């Protein structure tokens, strides 16, 4: 495959991503899951060109996750040649994960029961991208929901109507607009996203549809099929394994309000100087942290970091959102305490690139102990689980 001087393929973004996924997973194309399935479908359908379009089609430059490359954007995630050491290291990791999972996830539950600490450690290091979709389904409990409800998703998509359909259509183009899978108007990505969101709005009419749900569903669709993404969304909102998320999308966003209150308390507990400065400048978490909880960092954070957070979030629950948020503030603490209101708001919505390095930020987050006991003094409902 010919490459240009920057190490990027001259082929379509979808085929580039599919090839990279297959190379990471070894010589077992039948076992490739998640993103490869999505981009294979995209590659097949993206051959259709607007009949009114003239001139040659210029291939887009994309990063390794499928986002269109920004000429002057951050370099993390851009395609580059891997060293022999990196390749061998990644191959070893994938072999370990395959042994841990078993064929189609057959050994997963037994391995988790026997070696939970090994599983936790490996997930915190990051799930191999070519296995991410399958592992996410296993750790979330969504695979069991899928098997217990054959044909339900098809029924919801094809035969039911939703009061939220126009709202969903309006927001579709705002979800990951720089990703090749979702860029084409009425293309395969946007159709899949519409189907999943519409199906959920019918499945749970009390929740219906809220804008932030699009980024959650969109993230899932990059690693699994529509039906798999739908049941993972159900598992999250209904609490198949962890605390249900549906309260974050109900009218008034009650769970978001609760989490923001808790987060404010944790900031004061762990960083009293910063908490005092926030109070003086009249800054509260609703001004900068709402999307952290509603989209679990998938809205505006670098994708490579969001994926690592989601790996842990699906296994350990919402406490990782609190911990990552605290780690970000802690990392930038000395700068934040010096800023006035306007610059403080800007800084809290635009963290520096070095703060977004998952290999630095996540170990810092894991070291933070969130005090469930202190929070329970203020709220009677179950809160953060203790470590």
Tab-separated table of C-alpha atoms in Angstrom:
chain	number	residue	atom	x	y	z
A	1	UNK	CA	0.000	0.000	0.000
A	2	UNK	CA	1.653	3.276	-1.093
A	3	UNK	CA	2.032	5.936	1.541
A	4	UNK	CA	2.827	9.619	1.424
A	5	UNK	CA	5.650	11.306	3.296
A	6	UNK	CA	3.563	11.651	6.449
A	7	UNK	CA	2.861	7.938	6.674
A	8	UNK	CA	-0.764	8.240	5.594
A	9	UNK	CA	-2.458	5.996	3.088
A	10	UNK	CA	-3.592	7.178	-0.333
A	11	UNK	CA	-6.602	4.863	-0.013
A	12	UNK	CA	-9.961	5.764	1.473
A	13	UNK	CA	-10.068	6.464	5.208
A	14	UNK	CA	-12.339	3.484	5.782
A	15	UNK	CA	-10.002	1.028	4.062
A	16	UNK	CA	-7.013	2.545	5.848
A	17	UNK	CA	-8.676	2.005	9.221
A	18	UNK	CA	-9.837	-1.499	8.334
A	19	UNK	CA	-6.330	-2.464	7.219
A	20	UNK	CA	-4.788	-1.068	10.375
A	21	UNK	CA	-7.305	-2.935	12.533
A	22	UNK	CA	-6.612	-6.218	10.755
A	23	UNK	CA	-2.859	-5.759	11.087
A	24	UNK	CA	-3.223	-5.170	14.819
A	25	UNK	CA	-5.294	-8.302	15.262
A	26	UNK	CA	-2.994	-10.677	13.427
A	27	UNK	CA	-4.069	-13.063	10.683
A	28	UNK	CA	-7.571	-13.742	11.977
A	29	UNK	CA	-9.908	-11.499	9.967
A	30	UNK	CA	-12.916	-13.562	11.012
A	31	UNK	CA	-12.263	-12.557	14.612
A	32	UNK	CA	-11.921	-8.851	13.992
A	33	UNK	CA	-14.736	-7.062	15.780
A	34	UNK	CA	-15.902	-3.571	16.622
A	35	UNK	CA	-14.413	-0.851	14.487
A	36	UNK	CA	-13.463	-3.148	11.636
A	37	UNK	CA	-17.105	-4.164	11.060
A	38	UNK	CA	-18.195	-0.561	11.048
A	39	UNK	CA	-15.581	0.630	8.615
A	40	UNK	CA	-15.990	-2.334	6.309
A	41	UNK	CA	-19.608	-1.291	5.860
A	42	UNK	CA	-18.509	2.306	5.340
A	43	UNK	CA	-15.935	1.300	2.762
A	44	UNK	CA	-18.537	-0.543	0.736
A	45	UNK	CA	-21.086	2.263	0.854
A	46	UNK	CA	-18.716	5.191	0.434
A	47	UNK	CA	-18.120	4.259	-3.209
A	48	UNK	CA	-21.267	6.154	-4.120
A	49	UNK	CA	-20.350	9.671	-5.271
A	50	UNK	CA	-22.733	12.568	-5.787
A	51	UNK	CA	-23.677	12.601	-9.462
A	52	UNK	CA	-23.333	16.385	-9.550
A	53	UNK	CA	-19.792	16.322	-8.182
A	54	UNK	CA	-17.083	17.104	-10.712
A	55	UNK	CA	-13.357	16.426	-10.687
A	56	UNK	CA	-11.325	13.814	-8.839
A	57	UNK	CA	-12.116	12.911	-5.255
A	58	UNK	CA	-9.250	13.924	-2.986
A	59	UNK	CA	-8.709	11.359	-0.202
A	60	UNK	CA	-9.074	12.791	3.278
A	61	UNK	CA	-6.255	12.553	5.751
A	62	UNK	CA	-7.437	10.872	8.910
A	63	UNK	CA	-5.931	9.897	12.217
A	64	UNK	CA	-5.828	6.304	13.384
A	65	UNK	CA	-9.353	6.556	14.808
A	66	UNK	CA	-11.017	7.913	11.664
A	67	UNK	CA	-11.177	11.623	12.494
A	68	UNK	CA	-10.277	13.989	9.673
A	69	UNK	CA	-6.818	15.358	10.303
A	70	UNK	CA	-6.567	18.977	11.343
A	71	UNK	CA	-3.635	20.633	9.627
A	72	UNK	CA	-2.566	22.434	12.760
A	73	UNK	CA	-4.260	20.273	15.384
A	74	UNK	CA	-2.736	18.055	18.046
A	75	UNK	CA	-0.537	15.242	16.798
A	76	UNK	CA	-1.742	12.518	19.161
A	77	UNK	CA	-3.446	9.705	17.275
A	78	UNK	CA	-1.981	10.526	13.846
A	79	UNK	CA	-0.824	7.619	11.747
A	80	UNK	CA	2.852	6.862	12.104
A	81	UNK	CA	5.186	3.962	11.667
A	82	UNK	CA	5.498	1.705	14.683
A	83	UNK	CA	8.837	0.417	15.833
A	84	UNK	CA	9.502	-3.313	15.945
A	85	UNK	CA	9.431	-3.155	19.740
A	86	UNK	CA	6.031	-1.441	19.784
A	87	UNK	CA	4.625	-3.943	17.312
A	88	UNK	CA	5.844	-6.913	19.326
A	89	UNK	CA	4.581	-5.380	22.562
A	90	UNK	CA	1.130	-4.814	21.076
A	91	UNK	CA	1.047	-8.343	19.683
A	92	UNK	CA	1.845	-9.755	23.118
A	93	UNK	CA	-0.926	-7.681	24.670
A	94	UNK	CA	-3.438	-8.871	22.111
A	95	UNK	CA	-2.465	-12.518	22.660
A	96	UNK	CA	-2.911	-12.088	26.432
A	97	UNK	CA	-6.323	-10.537	25.918
A	98	UNK	CA	-7.439	-13.239	23.493
A	99	UNK	CA	-6.460	-15.917	26.012
A	100	UNK	CA	-8.302	-14.058	28.742
A	101	UNK	CA	-11.479	-13.623	26.670
A	102	UNK	CA	-11.679	-16.950	24.885
A	103	UNK	CA	-13.459	-17.511	21.601
A	104	UNK	CA	-16.293	-14.999	21.346
A	105	UNK	CA	-15.973	-14.187	25.046
A	106	UNK	CA	-16.542	-17.774	26.196
A	107	UNK	CA	-13.867	-17.652	28.926
A	108	UNK	CA	-14.473	-14.095	30.136
A	109	UNK	CA	-16.702	-14.603	33.168
A	110	UNK	CA	-14.595	-17.435	34.516
A	111	UNK	CA	-11.382	-15.423	34.121
A	112	UNK	CA	-12.887	-12.398	35.854
A	113	UNK	CA	-13.938	-14.569	38.805
A	114	UNK	CA	-10.515	-16.198	39.063
A	115	UNK	CA	-8.299	-13.163	38.498
A	116	UNK	CA	-10.263	-9.924	39.019
A	117	UNK	CA	-7.155	-7.906	39.893
A	118	UNK	CA	-5.429	-8.954	36.669
A	119	UNK	CA	-8.487	-7.934	34.666
A	120	UNK	CA	-8.686	-4.567	36.433
A	121	UNK	CA	-4.992	-3.871	35.859
A	122	UNK	CA	-5.143	-4.741	32.172
A	123	UNK	CA	-8.267	-2.682	31.586
A	124	UNK	CA	-6.637	0.316	33.238
A	125	UNK	CA	-3.681	-0.074	30.870
A	126	UNK	CA	-6.093	0.065	27.940
A	127	UNK	CA	-8.024	-2.549	25.971
A	128	UNK	CA	-6.489	-3.401	22.565
A	129	UNK	CA	-8.422	-1.445	19.974
A	130	UNK	CA	-9.232	-4.473	17.829
A	131	UNK	CA	-10.878	-6.162	20.829
A	132	UNK	CA	-12.453	-3.095	22.403
A	133	UNK	CA	-15.958	-3.583	21.033
A	134	UNK	CA	-16.256	-7.167	22.256
A	135	UNK	CA	-14.737	-6.435	25.663
A	136	UNK	CA	-17.016	-3.436	26.186
A	137	UNK	CA	-20.024	-5.692	25.601
A	138	UNK	CA	-18.701	-8.277	28.030
A	139	UNK	CA	-17.878	-5.926	30.898
A	140	UNK	CA	-21.103	-3.917	30.538
A	141	UNK	CA	-23.455	-6.888	30.582
A	142	UNK	CA	-24.922	-5.891	27.225
A	143	UNK	CA	-24.032	-9.181	25.552
A	144	UNK	CA	-26.347	-11.014	27.945
A	145	UNK	CA	-29.158	-8.525	27.274
A	146	UNK	CA	-28.748	-9.053	23.528
A	147	UNK	CA	-28.973	-12.824	23.834
A	148	UNK	CA	-32.026	-12.609	26.086
A	149	UNK	CA	-33.936	-10.291	23.735
A	150	UNK	CA	-33.708	-11.607	20.154
A	151	UNK	CA	-35.573	-9.520	17.596
A	152	UNK	CA	-36.426	-6.696	19.994
A	153	UNK	CA	-34.115	-4.144	18.394
A	154	UNK	CA	-35.484	-4.831	14.922
A	155	UNK	CA	-39.025	-4.423	16.236
A	156	UNK	CA	-38.184	-1.043	17.800
A	157	UNK	CA	-36.470	0.289	14.679
A	158	UNK	CA	-38.873	-0.913	12.011
A	159	UNK	CA	-42.326	-1.090	13.564
A	160	UNK	CA	-42.405	1.583	16.277
A	161	UNK	CA	-42.581	5.371	16.075
A	162	UNK	CA	-41.000	7.895	18.423
A	163	UNK	CA	-42.002	11.387	19.476
A	164	UNK	CA	-38.296	12.278	19.444
A	165	UNK	CA	-37.609	11.488	15.794
A	166	UNK	CA	-37.376	15.111	14.617
A	167	UNK	CA	-35.097	16.039	17.511
A	168	UNK	CA	-32.828	13.116	16.711
A	169	UNK	CA	-32.669	14.040	13.025
A	170	UNK	CA	-31.831	17.637	13.933
A	171	UNK	CA	-28.888	16.598	16.108
A	172	UNK	CA	-27.433	13.778	14.008
A	173	UNK	CA	-24.984	15.966	12.079
A	174	UNK	CA	-23.640	17.440	15.331
A	175	UNK	CA	-22.343	14.105	16.585
A	176	UNK	CA	-18.639	13.573	15.845
A	177	UNK	CA	-18.911	15.767	12.722
A	178	UNK	CA	-15.197	15.347	11.929
A	179	UNK	CA	-15.336	11.545	11.864
A	180	UNK	CA	-15.503	9.896	8.454
A	181	UNK	CA	-18.225	7.488	9.548
A	182	UNK	CA	-20.642	10.275	10.458
A	183	UNK	CA	-19.754	12.936	7.882
A	184	UNK	CA	-21.890	11.800	4.971
A	185	UNK	CA	-25.376	13.291	5.128
A	186	UNK	CA	-27.861	10.404	5.429
A	187	UNK	CA	-24.863	8.080	5.078
A	188	UNK	CA	-24.367	4.755	6.881
A	189	UNK	CA	-23.048	6.367	10.061
A	190	UNK	CA	-25.855	8.867	10.428
A	191	UNK	CA	-28.459	6.206	9.618
A	192	UNK	CA	-27.054	3.841	12.232
A	193	UNK	CA	-26.936	6.601	14.832
A	194	UNK	CA	-30.533	7.575	14.088
A	195	UNK	CA	-31.699	3.971	14.381
A	196	UNK	CA	-30.037	3.395	17.762
A	197	UNK	CA	-31.292	6.665	19.276
A	198	UNK	CA	-34.780	6.211	17.881
A	199	UNK	CA	-34.926	2.638	19.157
A	200	UNK	CA	-33.927	3.712	22.657
A	201	UNK	CA	-36.415	6.584	22.700
A	202	UNK	CA	-39.130	3.992	22.048
A	203	UNK	CA	-37.688	1.415	24.441
A	204	UNK	CA	-37.719	3.917	27.317
A	205	UNK	CA	-40.259	6.633	26.638
A	206	UNK	CA	-39.675	8.213	30.071
A	207	UNK	CA	-36.123	9.089	28.995
A	208	UNK	CA	-36.861	9.451	25.293
A	209	UNK	CA	-33.971	11.316	23.719
A	210	UNK	CA	-31.545	13.923	25.072
A	211	UNK	CA	-28.840	15.512	22.946
A	212	UNK	CA	-25.881	14.180	24.934
A	213	UNK	CA	-26.988	10.608	24.248
A	214	UNK	CA	-25.842	11.014	20.654
A	215	UNK	CA	-22.170	11.109	21.610
A	216	UNK	CA	-22.517	8.023	23.784
A	217	UNK	CA	-24.298	6.079	21.027
A	218	UNK	CA	-21.903	7.430	18.397
A	219	UNK	CA	-18.882	6.263	20.341
A	220	UNK	CA	-20.350	2.789	20.693
A	221	UNK	CA	-21.174	2.570	16.984
A	222	UNK	CA	-17.514	3.005	16.101
A	223	UNK	CA	-16.795	-0.301	17.815
A	224	UNK	CA	-19.854	-2.475	17.283
A	225	UNK	CA	-23.021	-3.038	15.265
A	226	UNK	CA	-26.252	-1.098	15.714
A	227	UNK	CA	-27.915	-3.824	17.739
A	228	UNK	CA	-24.863	-4.284	19.960
A	229	UNK	CA	-24.640	-0.513	20.521
A	230	UNK	CA	-28.328	-0.326	21.397
A	231	UNK	CA	-28.092	-3.019	24.065
A	232	UNK	CA	-24.965	-1.469	25.535
A	233	UNK	CA	-26.879	1.810	25.784
A	234	UNK	CA	-29.667	-0.080	27.553
A	235	UNK	CA	-27.144	-1.698	29.902
A	236	UNK	CA	-25.728	1.701	30.838
A	237	UNK	CA	-28.973	3.558	31.341
A	238	UNK	CA	-30.775	0.707	33.097
A	239	UNK	CA	-27.816	-0.313	35.249
A	240	UNK	CA	-27.054	-3.870	34.145
A	241	UNK	CA	-23.787	-3.783	36.124
A	242	UNK	CA	-23.329	-0.355	37.688
A	243	UNK	CA	-25.526	2.535	38.874
A	244	UNK	CA	-28.155	3.334	36.189
A	245	UNK	CA	-27.357	6.369	34.050
A	246	UNK	CA	-30.930	7.153	33.051
A	247	UNK	CA	-31.193	9.866	35.706
A	248	UNK	CA	-28.704	11.909	33.699
A	249	UNK	CA	-31.173	12.140	30.822
A	250	UNK	CA	-34.513	12.518	32.600
A	251	UNK	CA	-36.278	15.886	32.684
A	252	UNK	CA	-34.242	18.253	34.830
A	253	UNK	CA	-31.164	15.992	34.641
A	254	UNK	CA	-31.471	15.022	38.320
A	255	UNK	CA	-28.506	12.656	38.401
A	256	UNK	CA	-26.270	15.241	36.699
A	257	UNK	CA	-27.236	17.761	39.373
A	258	UNK	CA	-26.414	15.250	42.086
A	259	UNK	CA	-23.051	14.386	40.555
A	260	UNK	CA	-22.127	18.056	40.143
A	261	UNK	CA	-22.952	18.689	43.787
A	262	UNK	CA	-20.769	15.747	44.784
A	263	UNK	CA	-17.960	16.866	42.512
A	264	UNK	CA	-17.997	20.345	44.015
A	265	UNK	CA	-17.668	18.794	47.465
A	266	UNK	CA	-14.767	16.597	46.314
A	267	UNK	CA	-12.916	19.589	44.842
A	268	UNK	CA	-13.129	21.371	48.194
A	269	UNK	CA	-12.047	18.221	50.005
A	270	UNK	CA	-9.051	17.363	47.803
A	271	UNK	CA	-7.977	20.850	46.697
A	272	UNK	CA	-9.161	23.357	49.315
A	273	UNK	CA	-7.143	26.230	47.872
A	274	UNK	CA	-8.675	25.745	44.435
A	275	UNK	CA	-12.118	25.231	45.949
A	276	UNK	CA	-11.800	28.550	47.763
A	277	UNK	CA	-10.649	30.274	44.582
A	278	UNK	CA	-13.633	28.849	42.688
A	279	UNK	CA	-15.950	30.182	45.397
A	280	UNK	CA	-14.371	33.640	45.216
A	281	UNK	CA	-14.731	33.727	41.441
A	282	UNK	CA	-18.252	32.229	41.657
A	283	UNK	CA	-17.317	29.170	39.616
A	284	UNK	CA	-19.356	25.998	40.061
A	285	UNK	CA	-19.072	22.615	38.295
A	286	UNK	CA	-22.180	23.208	36.166
A	287	UNK	CA	-20.133	25.787	34.243
A	288	UNK	CA	-17.533	23.271	33.054
A	289	UNK	CA	-18.214	19.680	34.123
A	290	UNK	CA	-21.781	18.851	33.012
A	291	UNK	CA	-20.659	17.281	29.734
A	292	UNK	CA	-18.049	15.221	31.568
A	293	UNK	CA	-20.862	13.269	33.172
A	294	UNK	CA	-23.496	13.420	30.411
A	295	UNK	CA	-21.154	12.096	27.713
A	296	UNK	CA	-18.445	10.492	29.891
A	297	UNK	CA	-15.780	12.734	28.346
A	298	UNK	CA	-16.669	11.751	24.765
A	299	UNK	CA	-17.955	15.203	23.755
A	300	UNK	CA	-14.893	17.445	23.612
A	301	UNK	CA	-11.951	15.447	24.911
A	302	UNK	CA	-9.282	13.851	22.681
A	303	UNK	CA	-10.587	10.556	21.409
A	304	UNK	CA	-7.576	8.518	22.521
A	305	UNK	CA	-8.167	9.734	26.089
A	306	UNK	CA	-11.940	9.214	25.920
A	307	UNK	CA	-11.447	5.589	24.898
A	308	UNK	CA	-9.144	4.867	27.816
A	309	UNK	CA	-11.641	6.472	30.200
A	310	UNK	CA	-14.485	4.425	28.714
A	311	UNK	CA	-12.497	1.209	29.163
A	312	UNK	CA	-12.373	1.867	32.899
A	313	UNK	CA	-15.821	3.452	33.155
A	314	UNK	CA	-17.556	0.359	31.806
A	315	UNK	CA	-15.681	-1.888	34.239
A	316	UNK	CA	-15.519	0.243	37.384
A	317	UNK	CA	-18.454	2.619	37.043
A	318	UNK	CA	-19.023	6.361	37.321
A	319	UNK	CA	-16.410	6.909	40.027
A	320	UNK	CA	-13.768	7.131	37.296
A	321	UNK	CA	-15.514	10.228	35.903
A	322	UNK	CA	-15.113	11.927	39.271
A	323	UNK	CA	-11.508	10.825	39.544
A	324	UNK	CA	-10.516	11.964	36.057
A	325	UNK	CA	-12.178	15.323	36.649
A	326	UNK	CA	-10.302	15.750	39.926
A	327	UNK	CA	-7.044	14.669	38.283
A	328	UNK	CA	-7.457	17.310	35.572
A	329	UNK	CA	-7.963	20.042	38.152
A	330	UNK	CA	-5.084	18.730	40.231
A	331	UNK	CA	-2.751	18.651	37.225
A	332	UNK	CA	-3.567	22.281	36.371
A	333	UNK	CA	-4.015	23.413	39.981
A	334	UNK	CA	-1.148	25.903	40.182
A	335	UNK	CA	-2.286	27.714	37.044
A	336	UNK	CA	-5.997	27.678	37.838
A	337	UNK	CA	-5.653	29.308	41.259
A	338	UNK	CA	-4.100	32.378	39.611
A	339	UNK	CA	-6.775	33.023	36.982
A	340	UNK	CA	-9.672	35.510	37.129
A	341	UNK	CA	-13.207	34.492	36.177
A	342	UNK	CA	-13.092	34.863	32.364
A	343	UNK	CA	-9.721	33.158	31.945
A	344	UNK	CA	-10.692	30.509	34.463
A	345	UNK	CA	-13.793	29.530	32.500
A	346	UNK	CA	-11.727	29.313	29.317
A	347	UNK	CA	-9.059	27.188	30.998
A	348	UNK	CA	-11.626	24.783	32.437
A	349	UNK	CA	-13.048	24.210	28.969
A	350	UNK	CA	-9.688	24.049	27.192
A	351	UNK	CA	-7.169	21.990	29.123
A	352	UNK	CA	-3.585	21.932	27.803
A	353	UNK	CA	-2.514	19.065	25.566
A	354	UNK	CA	-0.050	17.671	28.098
A	355	UNK	CA	-2.899	17.274	30.614
A	356	UNK	CA	-4.683	15.019	28.111
A	357	UNK	CA	-1.994	12.324	28.063
A	358	UNK	CA	-3.778	9.202	29.347
A	359	UNK	CA	-0.534	7.639	30.567
A	360	UNK	CA	-0.062	10.626	32.884
A	361	UNK	CA	-3.627	11.618	33.706
A	362	UNK	CA	-5.142	8.194	34.418
A	363	UNK	CA	-2.554	6.973	36.966
A	364	UNK	CA	-3.090	10.291	38.757
A	365	UNK	CA	-6.849	9.695	38.676
A	366	UNK	CA	-6.533	6.142	39.983
A	367	UNK	CA	-4.518	7.377	42.949
A	368	UNK	CA	-7.351	9.658	44.120
A	369	UNK	CA	-9.576	8.281	46.847
A	370	UNK	CA	-13.152	9.545	46.528
A	371	UNK	CA	-14.750	9.698	49.949
A	372	UNK	CA	-18.217	8.176	49.763
A	373	UNK	CA	-18.607	8.568	53.510
A	374	UNK	CA	-18.208	12.338	53.479
A	375	UNK	CA	-20.656	12.664	50.577
A	376	UNK	CA	-23.257	10.537	52.332
A	377	UNK	CA	-23.441	13.184	55.046
A	378	UNK	CA	-25.054	15.502	52.503
A	379	UNK	CA	-27.093	13.170	50.313
A	380	UNK	CA	-29.147	10.213	51.545
A	381	UNK	CA	-29.025	8.256	48.263
A	382	UNK	CA	-26.253	5.736	47.434
A	383	UNK	CA	-23.206	7.563	46.189
A	384	UNK	CA	-19.717	6.743	45.079
A	385	UNK	CA	-18.517	3.274	45.960
A	386	UNK	CA	-15.455	3.174	48.167
A	387	UNK	CA	-12.211	1.806	46.789
